[in-house]
Short mmCIF file of C-alpha atoms in Angstrom, two decimals:
data_model
loop_
_atom_site.label_atom_id
_atom_site.label_comp_id
_atom_site.label_asym_id
_atom_site.label_seq_id
_atom_site.Cartn_x
_atom_site.Cartn_y
_atom_site.Cartn_z
CA UNK A 1 -21.91 11.22 58.04
CA UNK A 2 -19.26 10.07 55.63
CA UNK A 3 -20.37 10.70 52.09
CA UNK A 4 -18.65 7.66 50.59
CA UNK A 5 -20.83 4.55 50.87
CA UNK A 6 -18.69 2.04 49.05
CA UNK A 7 -14.93 2.25 48.84
CA UNK A 8 -13.05 -0.30 46.77
CA UNK A 9 -9.28 -0.49 47.24
CA UNK A 10 -6.91 -2.38 44.92
CA UNK A 11 -9.41 -5.15 44.23
CA UNK A 12 -7.96 -8.10 42.33
CA UNK A 13 -9.62 -11.25 41.05
CA UNK A 14 -8.51 -13.93 38.61
CA UNK A 15 -10.23 -16.97 37.18
CA UNK A 16 -7.80 -19.71 36.15
CA UNK A 17 -4.94 -17.44 34.98
CA UNK A 18 -7.37 -14.89 33.54
CA UNK A 19 -7.00 -11.68 35.53
CA UNK A 20 -10.42 -10.03 35.42
CA UNK A 21 -9.97 -7.34 38.04
CA UNK A 22 -6.46 -5.96 38.27
CA UNK A 23 -6.47 -3.44 41.08
CA UNK A 24 -9.81 -1.63 40.98
CA UNK A 25 -10.03 1.57 43.02
CA UNK A 26 -13.40 3.29 43.29
CA UNK A 27 -15.43 5.40 45.66
CA UNK A 28 -19.20 5.54 45.42
CA UNK A 29 -20.80 8.68 46.83
CA UNK A 30 -23.93 8.61 48.93
CA UNK A 31 -27.18 9.66 47.32
CA UNK A 32 -25.77 9.74 43.79
CA UNK A 33 -26.10 7.62 40.66
CA UNK A 34 -22.72 6.12 39.88
CA UNK A 35 -22.42 4.29 36.59
CA UNK A 36 -19.64 1.82 35.88
CA UNK A 37 -19.16 1.58 32.12
CA UNK A 38 -17.22 -1.16 30.43
CA UNK A 39 -17.18 -3.55 27.51
CA UNK A 40 -18.76 -7.00 27.75
CA UNK A 41 -16.31 -9.22 29.56
CA UNK A 42 -14.50 -6.31 31.21
CA UNK A 43 -15.41 -7.64 34.64
CA UNK A 44 -18.33 -5.34 35.46
CA UNK A 45 -20.57 -8.12 36.75
CA UNK A 46 -17.67 -9.62 38.67
CA UNK A 47 -17.11 -6.26 40.34
CA UNK A 48 -20.80 -6.03 41.25
CA UNK A 49 -20.75 -9.53 42.71
CA UNK A 50 -17.83 -8.56 44.90
CA UNK A 51 -19.66 -5.53 46.27
CA UNK A 52 -22.58 -7.68 47.38
CA UNK A 53 -20.36 -10.44 48.75
CA UNK A 54 -21.27 -13.12 46.19
CA UNK A 55 -17.59 -13.48 45.28
CA UNK A 56 -14.43 -13.26 47.34
CA UNK A 57 -11.51 -11.26 45.90
CA UNK A 58 -7.97 -12.60 45.59
CA UNK A 59 -6.77 -9.42 47.27
CA UNK A 60 -7.93 -5.91 48.00
CA UNK A 61 -10.56 -4.35 50.21
CA UNK A 62 -14.19 -3.35 49.92
CA UNK A 63 -15.58 -0.99 52.53
CA UNK A 64 -19.33 -0.57 52.87
CA UNK A 65 -20.38 2.12 55.32
CA UNK A 66 -17.04 1.87 57.07
CA UNK A 67 -17.01 -1.93 57.33
CA UNK A 68 -14.51 -4.04 55.42
CA UNK A 69 -16.64 -6.82 53.92
CA UNK A 70 -14.22 -9.18 52.19
CA UNK A 71 -13.32 -10.94 55.42
CA UNK A 72 -16.82 -11.19 56.90
CA UNK A 73 -18.45 -14.56 57.48
CA UNK A 74 -21.82 -15.45 55.99
CA UNK A 75 -23.97 -14.19 58.88
CA UNK A 76 -22.13 -10.85 59.02
CA UNK A 77 -22.39 -10.60 55.24
CA UNK A 78 -26.13 -11.14 55.53
CA UNK A 79 -26.34 -8.19 57.89
CA UNK A 80 -24.43 -6.09 55.37
CA UNK A 81 -26.68 -7.29 52.53
CA UNK A 82 -29.78 -5.79 54.12
CA UNK A 83 -28.35 -2.44 53.02
CA UNK A 84 -28.58 -3.47 49.38
CA UNK A 85 -31.25 -4.00 46.79
CA UNK A 86 -30.15 -5.63 43.54
CA UNK A 87 -31.70 -5.60 40.09
CA UNK A 88 -30.16 -8.52 38.21
CA UNK A 89 -29.54 -8.57 34.49
CA UNK A 90 -32.46 -10.84 33.62
CA UNK A 91 -34.35 -9.51 36.65
CA UNK A 92 -33.98 -12.95 38.35
CA UNK A 93 -37.64 -13.06 39.33
CA UNK A 94 -38.68 -16.37 40.89
CA UNK A 95 -40.58 -18.03 38.08
CA UNK A 96 -42.81 -20.07 40.37
CA UNK A 97 -44.32 -16.88 41.82
CA UNK A 98 -46.51 -14.14 40.36
CA UNK A 99 -45.21 -10.60 39.94
CA UNK A 100 -47.00 -9.58 43.12
CA UNK A 101 -45.61 -12.49 45.14
CA UNK A 102 -42.13 -11.73 43.84
CA UNK A 103 -42.28 -8.15 45.05
CA UNK A 104 -43.87 -9.20 48.34
CA UNK A 105 -41.34 -11.99 48.93
CA UNK A 106 -38.61 -9.94 50.69
CA UNK A 107 -41.24 -8.35 52.94
CA UNK A 108 -42.80 -11.70 53.85
CA UNK A 109 -39.45 -13.38 54.50
CA UNK A 110 -37.43 -10.55 55.98
CA UNK A 111 -39.94 -8.58 58.05
CA UNK A 112 -42.71 -9.29 60.52
CA UNK A 113 -45.19 -6.98 58.84
CA UNK A 114 -48.87 -7.76 58.79
CA UNK A 115 -50.63 -8.78 55.59
CA UNK A 116 -52.42 -5.46 55.05
CA UNK A 117 -49.19 -3.55 55.50
CA UNK A 118 -47.39 -5.77 52.98
CA UNK A 119 -50.21 -5.38 50.50
CA UNK A 120 -50.11 -1.60 50.85
CA UNK A 121 -46.34 -1.40 50.27
CA UNK A 122 -46.28 -3.88 47.38
CA UNK A 123 -49.17 -2.15 45.61
CA UNK A 124 -47.45 1.17 46.08
CA UNK A 125 -44.16 -0.10 44.63
CA UNK A 126 -45.92 -1.75 41.68
CA UNK A 127 -47.74 1.53 41.06
CA UNK A 128 -44.41 3.35 41.17
CA UNK A 129 -42.92 1.18 38.42
CA UNK A 130 -46.13 1.19 36.41
CA UNK A 131 -47.02 -2.46 36.85
CA UNK A 132 -50.25 -2.09 38.76
CA UNK A 133 -52.82 -4.41 37.21
CA UNK A 134 -50.23 -6.93 36.01
CA UNK A 135 -49.53 -8.22 39.47
CA UNK A 136 -51.15 -11.64 39.14
CA UNK A 137 -49.12 -12.65 36.08
CA UNK A 138 -46.20 -15.05 36.15
CA UNK A 139 -42.79 -13.75 35.04
CA UNK A 140 -42.98 -16.03 31.97
CA UNK A 141 -46.13 -14.22 30.86
CA UNK A 142 -44.72 -10.69 30.75
CA UNK A 143 -42.19 -8.91 28.54
CA UNK A 144 -38.52 -8.34 29.33
CA UNK A 145 -39.14 -4.70 30.13
CA UNK A 146 -41.92 -5.55 32.56
CA UNK A 147 -39.69 -8.13 34.24
CA UNK A 148 -37.03 -5.47 34.77
CA UNK A 149 -39.61 -3.12 36.24
CA UNK A 150 -40.85 -5.85 38.56
CA UNK A 151 -37.23 -6.56 39.48
CA UNK A 152 -36.77 -2.88 40.29
CA UNK A 153 -39.88 -2.92 42.48
CA UNK A 154 -38.53 -5.97 44.31
CA UNK A 155 -35.12 -4.35 44.74
CA UNK A 156 -36.74 -1.25 46.25
CA UNK A 157 -39.36 -2.93 48.40
CA UNK A 158 -37.29 -3.18 51.58
CA UNK A 159 -36.18 0.44 51.21
CA UNK A 160 -32.45 -0.34 51.03
CA UNK A 161 -30.09 2.66 51.13
CA UNK A 162 -28.04 1.30 48.20
CA UNK A 163 -29.42 -0.24 45.00
CA UNK A 164 -27.21 -2.08 42.50
CA UNK A 165 -28.21 -2.52 38.87
CA UNK A 166 -26.68 -5.12 36.54
CA UNK A 167 -27.20 -3.95 32.95
CA UNK A 168 -30.68 -2.49 33.46
CA UNK A 169 -31.15 -1.62 29.78
CA UNK A 170 -29.56 -4.68 28.18
CA UNK A 171 -31.84 -6.81 26.06
CA UNK A 172 -34.74 -4.39 25.77
CA UNK A 173 -35.71 -2.09 22.89
CA UNK A 174 -34.48 1.54 22.97
CA UNK A 175 -37.89 2.94 23.91
CA UNK A 176 -38.32 0.56 26.83
CA UNK A 177 -34.71 1.23 27.78
CA UNK A 178 -35.52 4.92 28.01
CA UNK A 179 -38.57 4.22 30.21
CA UNK A 180 -36.42 2.13 32.51
CA UNK A 181 -33.77 4.85 32.67
CA UNK A 182 -36.42 7.46 33.54
CA UNK A 183 -37.82 5.12 36.15
CA UNK A 184 -34.37 4.69 37.66
CA UNK A 185 -33.85 8.43 37.66
CA UNK A 186 -37.30 9.21 39.09
CA UNK A 187 -37.06 6.70 41.91
CA UNK A 188 -33.57 7.90 42.75
CA UNK A 189 -34.63 11.54 42.91
CA UNK A 190 -37.66 10.70 45.00
CA UNK A 191 -36.00 8.30 47.41
CA UNK A 192 -32.51 9.86 47.54
CA UNK A 193 -30.78 6.51 47.54
CA UNK A 194 -27.36 5.54 46.30
CA UNK A 195 -27.59 3.82 42.92
CA UNK A 196 -24.72 1.88 41.38
CA UNK A 197 -25.34 0.88 37.78
CA UNK A 198 -23.12 -1.26 35.64
CA UNK A 199 -23.76 -1.02 31.94
CA UNK A 200 -22.25 -0.80 28.48
CA UNK A 201 -25.01 1.55 27.30
CA UNK A 202 -22.88 4.69 27.37
CA UNK A 203 -25.37 7.08 25.75
CA UNK A 204 -28.28 6.01 27.95
CA UNK A 205 -26.23 6.13 31.12
CA UNK A 206 -24.83 9.58 30.44
CA UNK A 207 -28.41 10.87 30.65
CA UNK A 208 -28.84 9.82 34.26
CA UNK A 209 -25.38 9.44 35.79
CA UNK A 210 -24.01 11.77 38.43
CA UNK A 211 -20.65 10.06 38.26
CA UNK A 212 -19.22 7.71 35.65
CA UNK A 213 -16.39 5.24 36.10
CA UNK A 214 -14.83 3.54 33.11
CA UNK A 215 -13.67 -0.03 33.69
CA UNK A 216 -11.12 -1.36 31.24
CA UNK A 217 -8.33 -3.91 31.49
CA UNK A 218 -9.38 -4.70 35.06
CA UNK A 219 -8.87 -1.11 36.24
CA UNK A 220 -10.90 2.06 36.55
CA UNK A 221 -9.23 4.18 33.88
CA UNK A 222 -11.43 7.27 34.17
CA UNK A 223 -13.78 8.70 36.77
CA UNK A 224 -15.83 11.87 36.86
CA UNK A 225 -19.07 13.53 35.85
CA UNK A 226 -20.35 12.66 32.36
CA UNK A 227 -19.09 16.03 31.08
CA UNK A 228 -15.64 15.47 32.51
CA UNK A 229 -15.53 11.98 31.03
CA UNK A 230 -16.46 13.19 27.55
CA UNK A 231 -13.78 15.85 27.62
CA UNK A 232 -11.10 13.40 28.74
CA UNK A 233 -8.66 12.25 26.14
CA UNK A 234 -8.81 8.52 26.80
CA UNK A 235 -8.85 6.14 23.87
CA UNK A 236 -11.33 3.65 25.34
CA UNK A 237 -13.85 6.41 25.94
CA UNK A 238 -13.63 7.85 22.44
CA UNK A 239 -13.94 4.30 21.08
CA UNK A 240 -17.08 3.80 23.13
CA UNK A 241 -18.63 7.10 22.13
CA UNK A 242 -17.68 6.57 18.51
CA UNK A 243 -19.28 3.12 18.44
CA UNK A 244 -22.49 4.31 20.08
CA UNK A 245 -23.00 7.28 17.77
CA UNK A 246 -25.34 7.06 14.83
CA UNK A 247 -23.49 9.03 12.14
CA UNK A 248 -26.31 10.36 9.96
CA UNK A 249 -28.66 11.29 12.78
CA UNK A 250 -26.76 12.09 15.90
CA UNK A 251 -23.40 12.78 14.29
CA UNK A 252 -22.57 15.94 16.16
CA UNK A 253 -20.24 15.90 19.08
CA UNK B 1 -1.52 -41.41 29.68
CA UNK B 2 -0.02 -39.86 32.75
CA UNK B 3 -1.09 -40.31 36.33
CA UNK B 4 -2.83 -36.95 36.47
CA UNK B 5 -5.25 -37.91 33.72
CA UNK B 6 -5.99 -41.24 35.33
CA UNK B 7 -6.69 -39.61 38.67
CA UNK B 8 -8.88 -36.84 37.23
CA UNK B 9 -12.21 -38.73 37.25
CA UNK B 10 -11.39 -40.00 40.72
CA UNK B 11 -10.71 -36.53 42.08
CA UNK B 12 -13.92 -35.28 40.46
CA UNK B 13 -15.86 -38.11 42.05
CA UNK B 14 -14.39 -37.36 45.46
CA UNK B 15 -15.11 -33.65 45.17
CA UNK B 16 -18.71 -34.30 44.13
CA UNK B 17 -19.11 -36.72 46.99
CA UNK B 18 -17.81 -33.94 49.21
CA UNK B 19 -20.34 -31.45 47.86
CA UNK B 20 -23.23 -33.85 48.44
CA UNK B 21 -21.97 -34.61 51.93
CA UNK B 22 -21.58 -30.92 52.70
CA UNK B 23 -25.14 -30.26 51.53
CA UNK B 24 -26.38 -33.17 53.63
CA UNK B 25 -24.93 -31.70 56.80
CA UNK B 26 -26.23 -28.25 55.94
CA UNK B 27 -29.70 -29.71 55.36
CA UNK B 28 -29.54 -31.65 58.61
CA UNK B 29 -28.70 -28.45 60.52
CA UNK B 30 -31.15 -26.20 58.69
CA UNK B 31 -34.06 -28.65 58.80
CA UNK B 32 -34.66 -27.96 62.47
CA UNK B 33 -33.97 -24.25 62.34
CA UNK B 34 -36.94 -21.91 62.48
CA UNK B 35 -38.83 -20.89 60.40
CA UNK B 36 -39.55 -24.47 59.38
CA UNK B 37 -41.09 -23.56 56.01
CA UNK B 38 -43.83 -26.16 56.35
CA UNK B 39 -45.70 -24.76 53.35
CA UNK B 40 -42.64 -25.32 51.13
CA UNK B 41 -42.34 -28.89 52.40
CA UNK B 42 -46.02 -29.63 51.79
CA UNK B 43 -45.79 -28.28 48.24
CA UNK B 44 -42.81 -30.53 47.55
CA UNK B 45 -44.57 -33.51 49.15
CA UNK B 46 -47.38 -32.99 46.68
CA UNK B 47 -44.91 -32.80 43.82
CA UNK B 48 -42.75 -35.76 44.87
CA UNK B 49 -45.55 -37.89 46.31
CA UNK B 50 -48.99 -37.22 44.90
CA UNK B 51 -47.81 -36.48 41.37
CA UNK B 52 -45.72 -39.68 41.32
CA UNK B 53 -48.74 -41.85 42.06
CA UNK B 54 -49.58 -42.82 38.44
CA UNK B 55 -46.04 -43.96 37.62
CA UNK B 56 -45.69 -45.83 40.93
CA UNK B 57 -49.10 -47.36 40.37
CA UNK B 58 -48.12 -48.75 36.96
CA UNK B 59 -44.62 -49.82 37.98
CA UNK B 60 -45.82 -51.61 41.11
CA UNK B 61 -48.68 -53.45 39.44
CA UNK B 62 -46.78 -54.68 36.42
CA UNK B 63 -43.71 -55.65 38.40
CA UNK B 64 -45.86 -57.82 40.66
CA UNK B 65 -47.60 -59.32 37.63
CA UNK B 66 -44.44 -60.21 35.78
CA UNK B 67 -42.87 -61.57 38.99
CA UNK B 68 -45.78 -63.96 39.36
CA UNK B 69 -45.50 -65.00 35.76
CA UNK B 70 -41.75 -65.62 35.91
CA UNK B 71 -41.83 -67.46 39.22
CA UNK B 72 -44.71 -69.58 37.96
CA UNK B 73 -42.49 -70.65 35.08
CA UNK B 74 -39.70 -71.64 37.45
CA UNK B 75 -41.72 -73.13 40.29
CA UNK B 76 -43.90 -75.23 37.97
CA UNK B 77 -40.82 -77.25 37.05
CA UNK B 78 -40.45 -78.41 40.63
CA UNK B 79 -44.16 -78.34 41.44
CA UNK B 80 -43.87 -75.52 43.92
CA UNK B 81 -46.51 -73.13 42.51
CA UNK B 82 -47.72 -72.58 46.04
CA UNK B 83 -44.65 -70.46 46.75
CA UNK B 84 -45.49 -67.83 44.15
CA UNK B 85 -47.38 -65.69 46.68
CA UNK B 86 -44.54 -65.48 49.16
CA UNK B 87 -41.96 -64.99 46.41
CA UNK B 88 -43.85 -62.03 45.00
CA UNK B 89 -44.47 -60.56 48.46
CA UNK B 90 -40.86 -60.89 49.65
CA UNK B 91 -39.41 -59.57 46.41
CA UNK B 92 -41.74 -56.61 46.37
CA UNK B 93 -41.42 -55.56 50.01
CA UNK B 94 -37.72 -56.22 50.48
CA UNK B 95 -36.35 -55.24 47.12
CA UNK B 96 -38.38 -54.25 44.11
CA UNK B 97 -40.89 -51.98 45.83
CA UNK B 98 -38.33 -49.58 47.30
CA UNK B 99 -35.79 -49.82 44.48
CA UNK B 100 -38.19 -49.36 41.58
CA UNK B 101 -40.06 -46.62 43.40
CA UNK B 102 -36.73 -44.93 44.10
CA UNK B 103 -35.63 -45.21 40.47
CA UNK B 104 -38.94 -44.01 39.06
CA UNK B 105 -39.27 -41.06 41.44
CA UNK B 106 -35.62 -40.14 40.94
CA UNK B 107 -36.11 -39.97 37.19
CA UNK B 108 -39.40 -38.13 37.46
CA UNK B 109 -39.08 -35.77 40.41
CA UNK B 110 -35.29 -35.78 40.70
CA UNK B 111 -34.75 -34.63 37.13
CA UNK B 112 -37.24 -31.82 37.72
CA UNK B 113 -35.40 -30.81 40.90
CA UNK B 114 -32.06 -30.63 39.10
CA UNK B 115 -33.53 -28.73 36.15
CA UNK B 116 -35.47 -26.29 38.31
CA UNK B 117 -32.67 -25.48 40.73
CA UNK B 118 -30.15 -25.42 37.86
CA UNK B 119 -32.28 -22.90 35.99
CA UNK B 120 -32.55 -20.82 39.13
CA UNK B 121 -28.77 -20.90 39.40
CA UNK B 122 -28.02 -19.81 35.83
CA UNK B 123 -30.72 -17.11 35.82
CA UNK B 124 -29.32 -15.66 39.07
CA UNK B 125 -32.45 -16.47 41.09
CA UNK B 126 -30.25 -18.20 43.67
CA UNK B 127 -28.04 -15.10 43.82
CA UNK B 128 -31.21 -13.07 44.30
CA UNK B 129 -32.07 -15.18 47.35
CA UNK B 130 -28.55 -14.75 48.72
CA UNK B 131 -28.58 -10.97 48.38
CA UNK B 132 -31.93 -10.92 50.16
CA UNK B 133 -29.92 -12.46 53.01
CA UNK B 134 -31.91 -15.70 52.69
CA UNK B 135 -30.21 -19.10 52.67
CA UNK B 136 -30.95 -20.84 49.34
CA UNK B 137 -30.26 -24.27 50.84
CA UNK B 138 -32.98 -23.66 53.41
CA UNK B 139 -35.50 -22.47 50.81
CA UNK B 140 -34.74 -24.76 47.89
CA UNK B 141 -33.02 -27.93 49.04
CA UNK B 142 -34.24 -28.68 52.57
CA UNK B 143 -37.96 -28.86 51.59
CA UNK B 144 -37.17 -31.18 48.68
CA UNK B 145 -35.03 -33.52 50.76
CA UNK B 146 -37.54 -33.68 53.61
CA UNK B 147 -40.42 -34.25 51.19
CA UNK B 148 -38.56 -37.06 49.41
CA UNK B 149 -37.55 -38.63 52.73
CA UNK B 150 -41.18 -38.69 53.87
CA UNK B 151 -42.90 -39.59 50.63
CA UNK B 152 -40.75 -42.45 49.33
CA UNK B 153 -41.76 -44.91 52.09
CA UNK B 154 -45.42 -44.06 51.48
CA UNK B 155 -45.06 -44.57 47.74
CA UNK B 156 -43.21 -47.82 48.44
CA UNK B 157 -46.12 -49.13 50.54
CA UNK B 158 -48.42 -48.40 47.62
CA UNK B 159 -46.06 -50.12 45.18
CA UNK B 160 -45.79 -53.15 47.53
CA UNK B 161 -49.55 -53.53 47.86
CA UNK B 162 -50.20 -53.09 44.17
CA UNK B 163 -47.40 -55.49 43.26
CA UNK B 164 -48.83 -58.18 45.51
CA UNK B 165 -52.31 -57.56 44.11
CA UNK B 166 -50.91 -57.78 40.57
CA UNK B 167 -49.15 -61.03 41.44
CA UNK B 168 -52.33 -62.38 43.00
CA UNK B 169 -54.30 -61.50 39.89
CA UNK B 170 -51.86 -63.22 37.53
CA UNK B 171 -51.24 -66.29 39.68
CA UNK B 172 -54.72 -66.97 41.00
CA UNK B 173 -56.97 -65.57 38.28
CA UNK B 174 -54.94 -66.20 35.15
CA UNK B 175 -52.72 -69.17 36.00
CA UNK B 176 -55.12 -71.04 38.29
CA UNK B 177 -52.84 -71.28 41.30
CA UNK B 178 -54.92 -72.08 44.38
CA UNK B 179 -56.02 -68.93 46.19
CA UNK B 180 -55.72 -70.57 49.58
CA UNK B 181 -52.15 -71.72 49.17
CA UNK B 182 -51.10 -68.42 47.58
CA UNK B 183 -52.35 -66.40 50.54
CA UNK B 184 -51.50 -68.91 53.25
CA UNK B 185 -47.81 -69.18 52.35
CA UNK B 186 -47.59 -65.44 52.01
CA UNK B 187 -49.04 -64.87 55.48
CA UNK B 188 -46.83 -67.51 57.00
CA UNK B 189 -43.48 -66.41 55.58
CA UNK B 190 -43.79 -62.66 55.13
CA UNK B 191 -42.65 -60.94 58.32
CA UNK B 192 -43.06 -57.38 59.48
CA UNK B 193 -39.27 -57.08 59.39
CA UNK B 194 -39.32 -57.58 55.60
CA UNK B 195 -41.67 -54.65 55.11
CA UNK B 196 -39.73 -52.52 57.58
CA UNK B 197 -36.40 -53.13 55.82
CA UNK B 198 -37.96 -52.06 52.55
CA UNK B 199 -39.35 -48.86 54.01
CA UNK B 200 -36.07 -47.88 55.66
CA UNK B 201 -34.34 -48.40 52.34
CA UNK B 202 -36.97 -46.28 50.59
CA UNK B 203 -36.46 -43.40 53.03
CA UNK B 204 -32.70 -43.56 52.44
CA UNK B 205 -33.20 -43.59 48.66
CA UNK B 206 -35.37 -40.51 49.07
CA UNK B 207 -32.57 -38.63 50.80
CA UNK B 208 -29.95 -39.90 48.36
CA UNK B 209 -31.66 -39.00 45.09
CA UNK B 210 -32.99 -35.63 46.27
CA UNK B 211 -29.60 -34.58 47.63
CA UNK B 212 -27.79 -35.61 44.46
CA UNK B 213 -30.30 -33.95 42.15
CA UNK B 214 -30.46 -30.74 44.19
CA UNK B 215 -26.66 -30.66 44.42
CA UNK B 216 -26.22 -31.06 40.65
CA UNK B 217 -28.70 -28.28 40.02
CA UNK B 218 -27.29 -26.04 42.73
CA UNK B 219 -23.79 -26.10 41.27
CA UNK B 220 -24.91 -26.01 37.63
CA UNK B 221 -23.24 -23.48 35.38
CA UNK B 222 -23.12 -22.55 31.73
CA UNK B 223 -26.64 -21.60 30.69
CA UNK B 224 -29.23 -23.93 29.20
CA UNK B 225 -26.62 -26.45 28.12
CA UNK B 226 -25.21 -26.59 31.62
CA UNK B 227 -28.64 -27.18 33.11
CA UNK B 228 -29.30 -30.00 30.62
CA UNK B 229 -25.99 -31.60 31.47
CA UNK B 230 -26.59 -31.23 35.19
CA UNK B 231 -30.02 -32.85 34.84
CA UNK B 232 -28.71 -35.85 32.91
CA UNK B 233 -25.85 -36.34 35.34
CA UNK B 234 -28.23 -35.96 38.27
CA UNK B 235 -30.53 -38.74 37.08
CA UNK B 236 -27.69 -41.10 36.18
CA UNK B 237 -25.86 -40.47 39.45
CA UNK B 238 -29.09 -40.85 41.46
CA UNK B 239 -30.01 -44.17 39.86
CA UNK B 240 -26.52 -45.63 40.20
CA UNK B 241 -26.32 -44.43 43.82
CA UNK B 242 -29.68 -45.98 44.60
CA UNK B 243 -28.53 -49.35 43.26
CA UNK B 244 -25.15 -49.24 44.99
CA UNK B 245 -26.57 -48.06 48.30
CA UNK B 246 -29.29 -50.69 47.95
CA UNK B 247 -26.71 -53.42 48.26
CA UNK B 248 -24.98 -51.75 51.18
CA UNK B 249 -28.24 -51.05 53.03
CA UNK B 250 -29.57 -54.55 52.40
CA UNK B 251 -26.45 -56.16 53.77
CA UNK B 252 -26.57 -53.89 56.82
CA UNK B 253 -30.28 -54.37 57.49
CA UNK B 254 -30.40 -58.07 56.55
#
């Protein structure tokens, strides 16, 4: 089996004269955590939306499991999308449904499983993300961190081989961020799935990443393991590390 | 001002008309595609229909009452008070029942549709549906359009009946118009066709306002402000469209 799940070739996208992606090249390896780091507005979310087929590029190719997806029609795209689970930035839980119903929703709509089976899987996933006992609450009644965990449970519930994360630690406190990172790491180790995370949280992501790609100026300017990235002499990276460092406490590098 | 600026609102109008039309055809195709999502439709019917009862109740009753009062003022001058009953009945069934019901439900339920779907758009809930390989039009828009299409005629019947009762109360009980002549003229001149025309119009208004409001919400962008703007535009566009299409439908169904 080929060990590259997603291959992006010379991907370009502009919005009204603003070139957001300017020839992105990236390969995502199977069974690894790949983190795409970039500043706000560097086009990370746009890149993610291209991978899942929510946006069409101006030019370039995206290969998922050997299939070029930018020219697929909606029904073929839907087939491709069953390979993905997505955790959106604000979790994107349906606010008319409880946490439990949200996690059960893909199973109810996408499979022909019986009720007991669905209940077993949903309870198991909620247990996995530590939300068991909160399942009858509405998304508006729980904290941001809990929403993200519920979103993770929903993204994992159909057992997709690839899971995409849009800023999983944005907007939560550092302690909750760490719990979410551990959760991401634990589930990945246990389930051996391919995780693609986009984030600007460089310190947090270096803890869990197998591979890091730095997105800047619409291009991937650096790619490698976290250690390789740190040792690279690229200005954007040193800027990022410098900005994230707390001088008095963690000032050693 | 150059030509481009003058044509801008026109091109925007045409493109929005195109979006609504596109959604209409999608809805028409998806409505008959399994799974039918009956539970979603029933929930929307409750929201559009049952929850609109109080406002339709009040609107219908008071419209009928004021109609009786106004026509009494006019008819008394020529001694034709006996025609109040049929005037109220024809106005309610042919015109005011469907139109006022449409306007009230569009402002009440339509604004909620635009705001809800708009919020789902800006918080990526619609994207979440898409990446689950589920069609958001099927899940969000089709049930609302079907529910509005089915419930508006029913609400209109209620508004018609209450309006006529309100008119009866004002004319017969308050203004001492003869009960016999009020009812007799109404029976004689009100035809089934008049009621039918009103109900067809109501069903069309249901489709029009729900499509416009869902469309505005569906293509909303720009956070909370964008949703607010989409909601306002949705209600204004719905109400204007109801009034414009009312004339067209009336002249077609005359």
